[in-house]
Amino acid sequence: MPMRDTELERVRALPLFAECSDETFRNVTGGAFLQRFPAGTTLLLEGDQVDFLYVLLDGLVELEGTWNDKETTLSVLRPVSTFILAAVVLDADGLMSARTIERSDILMLSGEAIRRAMREDASFGIAVAQELAGCYRGLVRTLKNQKLRGGLERLANYLITQRLRLGGDPTFTLPHEKRVLASLLGMTPENLSRAFATLADYGVEVNGPQVTIARPVVLERLAKPDPLIDNHQPVSGGPTGKAQRERWPRPASSKVA
Amino acid sequence: MPMRDTELERVRALPLFAECSDETFRNVTGGAFLQRFPAGTTLLLEGDQVDFLYVLLDGLVELEGTWNDKETTLSVLRPVSTFILAAVVLDADGLMSARTIERSDILMLSGEAIRRAMREDASFGIAVAQELAGCYRGLVRTLKNQKLRGGLERLANYLITQRLRLGGDPTFTLPHEKRVLASLLGMTPENLSRAFATLADYGVEVNGPQVTIARPVVLERLAKPDPLIDNHQPVSGGPTGKAQRERWPRPASSKVA
DNA sequence: GGGCCTGATTGACGAAAATCAAGGATGGAT
DNA sequence: ATCCATCCTTGATTTTCGTCAATCAGGCCC
């Protein structure tokens, strides 16, 4: 698949690459592959050597972990996102599998080139550190969410967050199957169904993938959202990295040159 | 408290600082505080602005998260470790509280100095990125452990890991109160007690803080340890960072200059 | 339309975990 | 030594969650 300029520009606009030199960007994207994968494709199996930094340009990707024949969804990525950066930086095995949920356009950048670029372009090294810091904080939020809240509360907060991220409209569409949502929230599909049913008492109406939050105040009293767990930053127009999401609402007081 | 050279050397030996220039190291440690805190001191409250990178030189520190009057232990740190690096890098609020479990000697490095050092010393920026990548992977492991395993399995694997880290002896001592362990493993103290009782059938003998694993094979059959969740790297002599722990057993093929 | 596959829902049941309550051990202080 | 506080343990109970099974709805192919 040919890599067009429009695609390159979207990658360039990512915070991870926004500040680096043109030369660095050329070096990193020079030998890159842009590939289109059908839905359900396993891009990377946990335990595999990681040779590429992946950039999701279009579609939907699920990161999942496995143990003892059980699997759990650790994250669902939407464009434009990079993934498995940590494994690339350390040249280590991947700890999660990655698979496409929808047909996806994915850019694959050589891991070795990334590591070389970190050495040659200091500002790129900083950008990597900031992106990883953002990813780290996202996981801290996820872990607190998982350990401190029950299933019903996790779902309620998910819906509140989702509504805000999708523009604030009371009615919105779930971005993927409920089974995936259940796994992401750490529950079984059956329990997710029951949780949705319970939320009817709190003004949540469900119609297939359509959800409307009729009484946000009532739902929030149940959910008790917390800025130290839930990141309610709305999705701005352009591509954002994990780091930017974590900086909000304090807009980068000490912007790194 | 005066900062002695021996303390500085231990910090210098951390992977985070091992590769940076003498000048960078001086800049970062120049205005640093070394302070001794009694047990039970809250060093940092979640939501607080983070002004320092903390380095635990001696003692024991707990990182915890709170929501809705519940709290959970996210990590227990032993010397020599740095913490809240991610918040420092992004100049953001802390997502976790930090408190001493034992009396602890803690070095506090100016966050602003750390961020400046990243800009001025490329190799330091890389070291920060690697350390954060290691922290990230540690959290991925924790999350998989939490979502995929039950309480009994988490305890079993904790014991197996702990034994290896403390030298491999069948008998070892828990590093802190069981209540903290329970919170770390995501269960109540009551359930931890019961889990210990159950593990008696698998050859685990408990006597206060002393644990002996009499039949490792039997315990492992229950625990099903997995290198993609459990990091069994033994504690080497010198100070290690989160990044190094994640590189093992592959010893840093592409060492960054 | 008729079958068929997949995903979602619902109910019944059992396992796991939290909660409530009561003892027991330990170590420190007086 | 006695008292007391803290931590740990144990039991009884409730709640939550997972599992098994059946049913239902929608999409798709023939």
Coordinates of C-alpha atoms (C1' of nucleotides) in Angstrom, one line a residue:
Chain A
M1 CA 0.0 0.0 0.0
P2 CA 1.5 3.3 -1.0
M3 CA 2.0 5.9 1.7
R4 CA 0.5 9.1 0.8
D5 CA 1.5 12.6 2.0
T6 CA -1.8 13.0 3.8
E7 CA -1.0 10.0 5.9
L8 CA 2.5 11.2 6.6
E9 CA 1.1 14.6 7.7
R10 CA -1.2 12.9 10.2
V11 CA 1.7 11.1 11.7
R12 CA 3.8 14.2 11.7
A13 CA 1.0 16.0 13.7
L14 CA 1.2 13.5 16.5
P15 CA 2.8 15.0 19.6
L16 CA 5.3 12.2 19.5
F17 CA 6.6 13.5 16.2
A18 CA 5.5 17.2 16.2
E19 CA 8.7 18.6 17.6
C20 CA 11.3 16.5 16.0
S21 CA 13.5 17.6 13.1
D22 CA 12.6 16.9 9.5
E23 CA 15.6 14.7 9.3
T24 CA 14.6 12.6 12.2
F25 CA 11.1 12.3 10.8
R26 CA 12.4 11.2 7.4
N27 CA 14.8 8.6 9.1
V28 CA 11.9 7.1 11.1
T29 CA 9.3 7.0 8.3
G30 CA 11.7 6.2 5.5
G31 CA 11.5 2.4 5.7
A32 CA 8.0 2.3 7.1
F33 CA 5.2 0.1 5.9
L34 CA 1.6 1.3 5.6
Q35 CA -0.7 -1.7 5.6
R36 CA -4.4 -2.3 5.6
F37 CA -5.6 -5.2 7.8
P38 CA -9.1 -6.7 7.8
A39 CA -11.1 -6.9 11.1
G40 CA -10.0 -9.6 13.5
T41 CA -6.4 -9.7 12.4
T42 CA -3.8 -10.4 15.1
L43 CA -1.1 -7.9 14.6
L44 CA 1.1 -8.9 17.5
L45 CA 1.0 -11.8 19.9
E46 CA 2.0 -11.3 23.5
G47 CA 5.5 -12.6 24.1
D48 CA 6.6 -11.8 20.6
Q49 CA 9.6 -9.8 19.9
V50 CA 8.5 -6.3 18.9
D51 CA 10.2 -5.0 15.8
F52 CA 7.9 -2.1 15.0
L53 CA 6.3 0.9 16.5
Y54 CA 2.7 0.7 15.3
V55 CA 0.6 3.8 14.4
L56 CA -3.1 3.3 14.0
L57 CA -4.3 5.7 11.2
D58 CA -7.7 4.4 10.7
G59 CA -9.9 1.7 12.2
L60 CA -10.0 0.3 15.7
V61 CA -7.5 -1.8 17.6
E62 CA -7.7 -3.8 20.8
L63 CA -4.9 -4.6 23.1
E64 CA -5.4 -7.7 25.2
G65 CA -3.7 -9.9 27.7
T66 CA -4.0 -13.6 28.3
W67 CA -3.5 -16.0 31.1
N68 CA -4.6 -19.6 31.7
D69 CA -7.0 -19.6 28.7
K70 CA -8.7 -16.4 29.8
E71 CA -8.2 -13.1 28.0
T72 CA -8.9 -9.5 28.9
T73 CA -9.0 -6.3 27.0
L74 CA -6.5 -3.8 28.3
S75 CA -7.2 -1.0 25.9
V76 CA -9.2 -0.1 22.8
L77 CA -7.4 2.4 20.5
R78 CA -8.9 4.8 18.0
P79 CA -7.0 6.7 15.4
V80 CA -4.6 8.4 15.5
S81 CA -2.7 6.4 18.2
T82 CA 0.7 4.8 18.5
F83 CA 1.1 1.5 20.4
I84 CA 3.7 -0.7 22.0
L85 CA 6.0 2.2 22.4
A86 CA 7.4 0.9 25.7
A87 CA 8.4 -2.4 24.3
V88 CA 10.1 -0.6 21.4
V89 CA 12.0 1.7 23.6
L90 CA 13.4 -1.2 25.7
D91 CA 13.7 -3.6 22.7
A92 CA 11.7 -6.1 24.7
D93 CA 8.9 -8.6 24.1
G94 CA 5.4 -7.3 23.9
L95 CA 3.3 -7.9 27.0
M96 CA 0.0 -7.6 25.2
S97 CA -1.5 -8.9 22.0
A98 CA -2.9 -6.5 19.4
R99 CA -5.7 -7.2 17.1
T100 CA -7.9 -5.2 14.8
I101 CA -11.5 -4.8 15.7
E102 CA -12.4 -3.1 12.4
R103 CA -10.5 -3.0 9.2
S104 CA -7.6 -0.8 10.0
D105 CA -4.8 1.2 8.3
I106 CA -1.7 0.8 10.3
L107 CA 1.7 2.3 9.8
M108 CA 4.7 0.3 11.0
L109 CA 7.9 2.1 11.9
S110 CA 11.1 0.3 12.5
G111 CA 11.8 -0.1 16.2
E112 CA 15.5 0.1 15.5
A113 CA 15.0 3.4 13.7
I114 CA 13.0 4.8 16.6
R115 CA 15.7 3.9 19.1
R116 CA 18.3 5.4 16.8
A117 CA 16.3 8.6 16.4
M118 CA 16.1 8.9 20.2
R119 CA 19.9 9.0 20.3
E120 CA 20.3 11.4 17.5
D121 CA 17.5 13.9 18.2
A122 CA 17.2 15.0 21.8
S123 CA 13.8 16.6 21.3
F124 CA 12.5 13.3 20.0
G125 CA 13.8 11.5 23.1
I126 CA 11.9 14.0 25.2
A127 CA 8.7 13.5 23.2
V128 CA 9.0 9.7 23.7
A129 CA 9.5 10.2 27.4
Q130 CA 6.4 12.4 27.6
E131 CA 4.3 10.0 25.6
L132 CA 5.3 7.2 27.9
A133 CA 4.6 9.2 30.9
G134 CA 1.1 9.8 29.5
C135 CA 0.6 6.1 28.9
Y136 CA 1.8 5.3 32.4
R137 CA -0.7 7.7 33.9
G138 CA -3.5 6.2 31.8
L139 CA -2.7 2.8 33.2
V140 CA -2.6 4.1 36.8
R141 CA -6.1 5.4 36.2
T142 CA -7.2 2.1 34.8
L143 CA -5.8 0.2 37.7
K144 CA -7.4 2.5 40.3
N145 CA -10.7 2.2 38.4
Q146 CA -10.4 -1.6 38.5
K147 CA -9.4 -2.0 42.1
L148 CA -11.5 0.7 43.7
R149 CA -14.8 0.5 41.9
G150 CA -17.4 -2.2 41.3
G151 CA -18.7 -3.2 38.0
L152 CA -21.7 -1.0 38.0
E153 CA -19.6 2.0 38.9
R154 CA -17.1 1.3 36.2
L155 CA -19.8 1.1 33.6
A156 CA -21.5 4.3 34.8
N157 CA -18.2 6.2 34.7
Y158 CA -17.4 4.7 31.3
L159 CA -20.7 6.0 29.9
I160 CA -20.1 9.5 31.4
T161 CA -16.6 9.7 30.0
Q162 CA -17.7 8.4 26.6
R163 CA -20.5 10.9 26.4
L164 CA -18.0 13.8 27.0
R165 CA -15.4 12.4 24.6
L166 CA -18.0 12.1 21.8
G167 CA -19.1 15.6 22.0
G168 CA -21.4 15.9 25.0
D169 CA -24.6 14.8 23.3
P170 CA -26.9 12.9 25.6
T171 CA -27.2 10.2 23.0
F172 CA -24.2 8.5 21.6
T173 CA -23.1 5.2 20.1
L174 CA -20.8 2.6 21.7
P175 CA -17.7 2.4 19.6
H176 CA -17.6 -1.4 19.6
E177 CA -19.3 -4.6 20.6
K178 CA -20.6 -4.9 24.1
R179 CA -18.5 -8.1 24.7
V180 CA -15.4 -6.0 24.1
L181 CA -16.7 -3.3 26.5
A182 CA -17.3 -6.0 29.1
S183 CA -13.8 -7.3 28.8
L184 CA -12.4 -3.8 29.0
L185 CA -14.4 -3.1 32.1
G186 CA -13.3 -6.4 33.7
M187 CA -16.6 -8.2 33.7
T188 CA -18.5 -10.9 31.8
P189 CA -20.9 -10.0 29.0
E190 CA -23.7 -11.3 31.1
N191 CA -22.9 -9.0 34.0
L192 CA -22.5 -6.1 31.6
S193 CA -26.0 -6.8 30.4
R194 CA -27.3 -6.8 34.0
A195 CA -25.4 -3.6 34.8
F196 CA -27.0 -1.9 31.9
A197 CA -30.4 -3.1 33.1
T198 CA -29.7 -1.7 36.5
L199 CA -28.7 1.6 35.1
A200 CA -32.1 2.0 33.6
D201 CA -33.1 3.2 37.2
Y202 CA -30.6 6.0 36.8
G203 CA -31.9 7.3 33.5
V204 CA -29.7 5.3 31.1
E205 CA -31.6 4.1 28.1
V206 CA -30.0 1.5 25.8
N207 CA -31.0 0.6 22.4
G208 CA -28.5 -1.7 20.8
P209 CA -25.4 0.3 20.5
Q210 CA -27.2 3.5 21.1
V211 CA -27.0 4.9 24.7
T212 CA -28.8 8.0 26.0
I213 CA -28.1 9.4 29.4
A214 CA -31.5 11.0 30.2
R215 CA -30.6 12.2 33.8
P216 CA -26.9 12.9 33.9
V217 CA -27.1 14.3 37.5
V218 CA -28.6 11.0 38.8
L219 CA -26.1 8.9 37.0
E220 CA -23.2 11.0 38.3
R221 CA -24.4 10.6 41.9
L222 CA -24.0 6.9 41.4
A223 CA -20.8 7.1 39.4
K224 CA -18.9 9.7 41.5
P225 CA -16.4 10.5 38.7
D226 CA -13.0 11.7 39.9
P227 CA -10.4 13.6 37.9
L228 CA -7.8 11.4 39.4
I229 CA -9.3 8.3 37.8
D230 CA -11.5 9.5 34.9
N231 CA -10.0 11.6 32.2
H232 CA -12.9 13.6 30.8
Q233 CA -10.9 15.6 28.3
P234 CA -13.0 15.9 25.2
V235 CA -11.5 14.7 21.9
S236 CA -10.2 17.7 20.1
G237 CA -10.1 17.9 16.4
G238 CA -6.4 17.0 15.7
P239 CA -4.5 13.9 16.8
T240 CA -3.6 13.8 20.4
G241 CA -1.1 11.7 22.3
K242 CA -1.5 10.1 25.7
A243 CA 0.7 12.8 27.1
Q244 CA -1.5 15.7 26.0
R245 CA -4.5 14.0 27.5
E246 CA -2.7 13.8 30.8
R247 CA -1.7 17.5 30.7
W248 CA -5.2 18.7 30.5
P249 CA -6.6 20.9 32.0
R250 CA -3.2 22.4 32.7
P251 CA -2.0 23.3 29.2
A252 CA 1.7 22.4 29.4
S253 CA 3.2 25.2 31.5
S254 CA 6.7 24.1 30.7
K255 CA 6.6 23.3 27.1
V256 CA 9.7 21.5 26.2
A257 CA 11.6 23.1 23.3
Chain B
M1 CA 20.1 16.4 56.9
P2 CA 23.5 16.7 55.2
M3 CA 23.9 14.8 51.9
R4 CA 26.9 12.6 52.0
D5 CA 28.9 11.3 49.1
T6 CA 27.9 7.8 49.8
E7 CA 24.3 8.7 49.2
L8 CA 25.1 10.6 46.1
E9 CA 27.0 7.6 44.7
R10 CA 24.0 5.4 45.2
V11 CA 21.9 7.8 43.3
R12 CA 24.5 8.1 40.6
A13 CA 24.5 4.3 40.2
L14 CA 20.8 4.3 39.4
P15 CA 20.2 3.5 35.7
L16 CA 18.3 6.8 35.5
F17 CA 21.5 8.7 36.2
A18 CA 24.2 6.3 35.3
E19 CA 24.7 7.5 31.8
C20 CA 24.2 11.2 32.1
S21 CA 27.1 13.7 32.2
D22 CA 28.7 14.9 35.4
E23 CA 27.4 18.3 34.7
T24 CA 23.8 17.1 34.4
F25 CA 24.1 15.1 37.6
R26 CA 25.4 18.2 39.4
N27 CA 22.6 20.3 38.1
V28 CA 20.0 17.9 39.1
T29 CA 21.4 17.1 42.6
G30 CA 22.6 20.6 43.3
G31 CA 19.6 21.9 45.0
A32 CA 18.3 18.6 46.3
F33 CA 17.0 17.8 49.8
L34 CA 17.9 14.7 51.7
Q35 CA 15.3 14.1 54.4
R36 CA 14.5 11.4 56.9
F37 CA 10.9 10.7 57.5
P38 CA 9.3 8.7 60.3
A39 CA 7.0 5.7 59.5
G40 CA 3.5 6.7 58.4
T41 CA 4.4 10.0 56.9
T42 CA 2.4 11.1 53.9
L43 CA 4.9 12.5 51.4
L44 CA 2.5 13.4 48.7
L45 CA -1.2 13.5 48.5
E46 CA -2.9 12.4 45.2
G47 CA -4.1 15.4 43.3
D48 CA -1.2 17.6 44.6
Q49 CA 1.1 19.4 42.3
V50 CA 4.3 17.4 42.1
D51 CA 7.4 19.6 42.5
F52 CA 10.0 16.9 43.1
L53 CA 11.3 13.6 41.9
Y54 CA 11.6 11.4 44.9
V55 CA 14.4 8.9 45.4
L56 CA 14.0 6.4 48.2
L57 CA 17.4 5.7 49.6
D58 CA 16.5 3.7 52.7
G59 CA 13.2 2.5 54.2
L60 CA 9.9 1.5 52.6
V61 CA 7.4 3.6 50.7
E62 CA 3.8 2.8 49.7
L63 CA 2.0 4.3 46.7
E64 CA -1.7 4.3 47.1
G65 CA -4.9 5.5 45.4
T66 CA -8.2 6.6 46.8
W67 CA -11.8 6.8 45.7
N68 CA -15.0 7.1 47.6
D69 CA -13.4 6.6 51.1
K70 CA -11.7 3.4 49.9
E71 CA -8.0 3.1 49.3
T72 CA -5.8 0.6 47.6
T73 CA -2.1 0.1 47.5
L74 CA -0.7 0.4 44.0
S75 CA 2.9 -0.3 44.7
V76 CA 5.4 -0.9 47.5
L77 CA 8.8 0.5 46.9
R78 CA 12.1 -0.6 48.3
P79 CA 15.5 1.2 48.1
V80 CA 16.9 2.3 45.8
S81 CA 13.9 3.5 43.7
T82 CA 12.6 6.7 42.2
F83 CA 9.0 7.5 42.2
I84 CA 6.4 9.8 40.5
L85 CA 8.7 10.3 37.6
A86 CA 5.8 10.4 35.1
A87 CA 4.1 13.4 36.9
V88 CA 7.5 15.2 37.0
V89 CA 8.0 14.7 33.3
L90 CA 4.6 16.0 32.4
D91 CA 4.6 18.7 35.2
A92 CA 1.2 17.3 36.2
D93 CA -0.6 16.4 39.4
G94 CA 0.2 13.2 41.1
L95 CA -2.3 10.4 40.6
M96 CA -1.2 8.5 43.7
S97 CA -0.4 9.3 47.3
A98 CA 2.9 8.3 48.7
R99 CA 3.6 7.5 52.4
T100 CA 6.4 5.9 54.3
I101 CA 5.8 2.4 55.7
E102 CA 9.0 2.5 57.7
R103 CA 11.3 5.4 58.6
S104 CA 12.8 6.4 55.3
D105 CA 15.6 8.4 53.9
I106 CA 14.4 10.2 50.8
L107 CA 16.1 12.5 48.4
M108 CA 14.0 15.1 46.7
L109 CA 15.2 16.4 43.4
S110 CA 13.7 19.5 41.8
G111 CA 11.2 18.6 39.1
E112 CA 12.1 21.7 37.1
A113 CA 15.7 20.7 37.2
I114 CA 14.8 17.2 35.9
R115 CA 12.9 18.7 33.0
R116 CA 15.7 21.1 32.2
A117 CA 18.2 18.3 32.4
M118 CA 16.2 16.3 29.8
R119 CA 16.5 19.2 27.4
E120 CA 20.2 19.8 28.0
D121 CA 21.4 16.2 28.1
A122 CA 20.0 13.9 25.4
S123 CA 21.3 10.8 27.1
F124 CA 19.4 11.7 30.2
G125 CA 16.2 12.1 28.2
I126 CA 16.7 8.6 26.9
A127 CA 17.3 7.2 30.4
V128 CA 14.1 8.9 31.5
A129 CA 12.2 7.3 28.6
Q130 CA 13.6 3.9 29.4
E131 CA 12.8 4.2 33.0
L132 CA 9.2 5.2 32.2
A133 CA 8.9 2.3 29.7
G134 CA 9.9 0.0 32.5
C135 CA 7.3 1.5 34.9
Y136 CA 4.7 1.2 32.2
R137 CA 5.4 -2.4 31.6
G138 CA 5.3 -3.1 35.4
L139 CA 1.8 -1.6 35.5
V140 CA 0.7 -3.7 32.5
R141 CA 1.8 -6.8 34.4
T142 CA -0.1 -5.6 37.5
L143 CA -3.2 -5.0 35.6
K144 CA -3.1 -8.4 33.9
N145 CA -2.5 -10.0 37.3
Q146 CA -5.5 -8.1 38.7
K147 CA -7.9 -8.8 35.9
L148 CA -7.0 -12.3 34.9
R149 CA -6.3 -14.0 38.2
G150 CA -8.3 -14.7 41.4
G151 CA -7.1 -13.8 44.8
L152 CA -5.7 -17.1 45.7
E153 CA -3.7 -17.2 42.5
R154 CA -2.4 -13.7 43.0
L155 CA -1.2 -14.6 46.5
A156 CA 0.5 -17.8 45.2
N157 CA 2.3 -15.9 42.5
Y158 CA 3.3 -13.2 44.9
L159 CA 4.9 -15.7 47.2
I160 CA 6.8 -17.4 44.3
T161 CA 8.1 -14.1 43.1
Q162 CA 9.0 -12.9 46.5
R163 CA 11.0 -16.0 47.2
L164 CA 13.0 -15.6 44.1
R165 CA 13.7 -12.0 44.7
L166 CA 14.8 -12.5 48.2
G167 CA 17.4 -15.1 47.2
G168 CA 15.6 -18.3 46.5
D169 CA 15.5 -19.6 50.0
P170 CA 12.4 -21.7 50.8
T171 CA 11.8 -19.6 53.9
F172 CA 11.6 -15.8 53.7
T173 CA 10.1 -12.9 55.5
L174 CA 7.3 -10.7 54.2
P175 CA 8.6 -7.2 53.7
H176 CA 5.6 -5.5 55.4
E177 CA 2.3 -5.9 57.2
K178 CA -0.2 -8.4 55.8
R179 CA -2.8 -5.6 55.6
V180 CA -0.6 -3.8 53.1
L181 CA -0.1 -7.0 51.1
A182 CA -3.8 -7.6 51.0
S183 CA -4.4 -4.1 49.6
L184 CA -1.6 -4.6 47.1
L185 CA -3.1 -7.8 45.9
G186 CA -6.5 -6.3 45.7
M187 CA -8.3 -8.1 48.5
T188 CA -9.3 -7.5 52.1
P189 CA -7.1 -8.6 55.0
E190 CA -9.8 -11.2 56.0
N191 CA -9.6 -12.8 52.6
L192 CA -5.8 -12.7 52.6
S193 CA -5.9 -14.7 55.8
R194 CA -8.2 -17.2 54.3
A195 CA -6.1 -17.5 51.2
F196 CA -3.0 -18.2 53.3
A197 CA -5.0 -20.8 55.2
T198 CA -6.0 -22.4 51.9
L199 CA -2.3 -22.4 50.7
A200 CA -1.4 -24.7 53.6
D201 CA -2.8 -27.5 51.4
Y202 CA -0.2 -26.5 48.8
G203 CA 2.8 -26.6 51.2
V204 CA 2.9 -23.0 52.3
E205 CA 3.6 -22.6 56.0
V206 CA 3.1 -19.3 57.6
N207 CA 4.4 -18.1 61.0
G208 CA 3.7 -14.5 61.5
P209 CA 5.7 -12.7 58.8
Q210 CA 7.8 -15.9 58.1
V211 CA 6.7 -17.9 55.1
T212 CA 8.2 -21.1 53.9
I213 CA 7.3 -22.8 50.6
A214 CA 7.7 -26.4 51.4
R215 CA 6.6 -27.8 48.0
P216 CA 7.4 -25.3 45.3
V217 CA 6.3 -27.6 42.5
V218 CA 2.8 -28.0 44.0
L219 CA 2.5 -24.3 44.6
E220 CA 3.5 -23.6 41.0
R221 CA 0.9 -25.9 39.6
L222 CA -1.7 -23.8 41.3
A223 CA 0.0 -20.4 40.6
K224 CA 0.8 -21.0 36.9
P225 CA 3.4 -18.2 36.9
D226 CA 3.9 -16.5 33.5
P227 CA 6.8 -14.4 32.4
L228 CA 4.4 -12.0 30.7
I229 CA 2.8 -11.2 34.1
D230 CA 5.3 -12.1 36.8
N231 CA 8.8 -10.6 36.7
H232 CA 10.9 -13.2 38.4
Q233 CA 14.2 -11.4 38.1
P234 CA 16.2 -11.8 41.3
V235 CA 17.4 -8.6 43.0
S236 CA 21.0 -8.1 42.0
G237 CA 23.4 -6.4 44.2
G238 CA 23.4 -2.9 42.9
P239 CA 20.5 -0.5 42.5
T240 CA 18.2 -1.4 39.6
G241 CA 15.6 0.7 37.8
K242 CA 12.3 -0.4 36.5
A243 CA 13.7 -0.5 33.0
Q244 CA 16.4 -3.0 33.8
R245 CA 13.9 -5.3 35.4
E246 CA 12.0 -5.3 32.2
R247 CA 15.0 -6.0 30.0
W248 CA 15.8 -9.2 31.7
P249 CA 16.4 -11.9 30.6
R250 CA 17.5 -10.2 27.4
P251 CA 20.4 -8.1 28.5
A252 CA 20.0 -4.8 26.6
S253 CA 21.0 -5.7 23.1
S254 CA 20.9 -2.1 21.9
K255 CA 22.5 -0.3 24.8
V256 CA 22.0 3.4 24.4
A257 CA 25.2 5.3 24.4
Chain C
dG1 C1' -39.0 -16.6 3.3
dG2 C1' -36.2 -20.1 5.8
dG3 C1' -32.3 -21.4 8.0
dC4 C1' -28.2 -20.1 10.4
dC5 C1' -24.7 -17.7 12.7
dT6 C1' -23.3 -14.4 16.1
dG7 C1' -24.1 -11.4 19.8
dA8 C1' -27.1 -9.9 23.5
dT9 C1' -30.2 -10.9 27.1
dT10 C1' -32.4 -13.3 31.0
dG11 C1' -32.8 -16.6 34.7
dA12 C1' -31.0 -20.0 37.9
dC13 C1' -27.3 -21.5 40.3
dG14 C1' -22.7 -21.7 42.5
dA15 C1' -18.2 -19.6 43.6
dA16 C1' -15.7 -15.8 45.1
dA17 C1' -15.2 -11.9 47.6
dA18 C1' -16.7 -8.1 50.9
dT19 C1' -18.8 -7.2 55.2
dC20 C1' -20.0 -7.7 60.0
dA21 C1' -18.7 -9.3 64.3
dA22 C1' -16.0 -11.6 67.6
dG23 C1' -12.0 -13.5 69.4
dG24 C1' -6.8 -14.1 69.9
dA25 C1' -1.9 -12.9 69.6
dT26 C1' 1.7 -9.6 70.0
dG27 C1' 4.4 -5.8 71.6
dG28 C1' 4.7 -1.5 74.0
dA29 C1' 3.7 1.5 77.7
dT30 C1' 2.7 2.3 82.4
Chain D
dA1 C1' 2.9 -7.9 85.4
dT2 C1' -1.1 -5.6 83.6
dC3 C1' -3.3 -2.9 80.4
dC4 C1' -3.9 -1.5 75.9
dA5 C1' -3.6 -0.8 71.0
dT6 C1' -2.8 -3.0 66.8
dC7 C1' -2.8 -6.6 63.8
dC8 C1' -4.3 -10.9 62.5
dT9 C1' -7.5 -14.6 62.4
dT10 C1' -11.9 -17.0 62.3
dG11 C1' -16.8 -17.6 61.7
dA12 C1' -21.3 -16.2 59.9
dT13 C1' -23.7 -13.6 56.6
dT14 C1' -24.5 -10.9 52.5
dT15 C1' -23.3 -9.1 48.2
dT16 C1' -21.1 -9.4 44.0
dC17 C1' -19.6 -11.8 40.3
dG18 C1' -19.0 -15.9 37.2
dT19 C1' -20.9 -19.9 35.1
dC20 C1' -24.3 -22.7 32.7
dA21 C1' -28.3 -22.8 30.0
dA22 C1' -31.9 -21.2 27.3
dT23 C1' -33.9 -17.7 24.6
dC24 C1' -34.2 -13.8 21.6
dA25 C1' -32.9 -10.4 18.0
dG26 C1' -30.5 -9.1 14.0
dG27 C1' -27.8 -9.9 9.9
dC28 C1' -26.6 -12.7 6.0
dC29 C1' -26.5 -16.3 2.7
dC30 C1' -29.0 -19.4 0.0

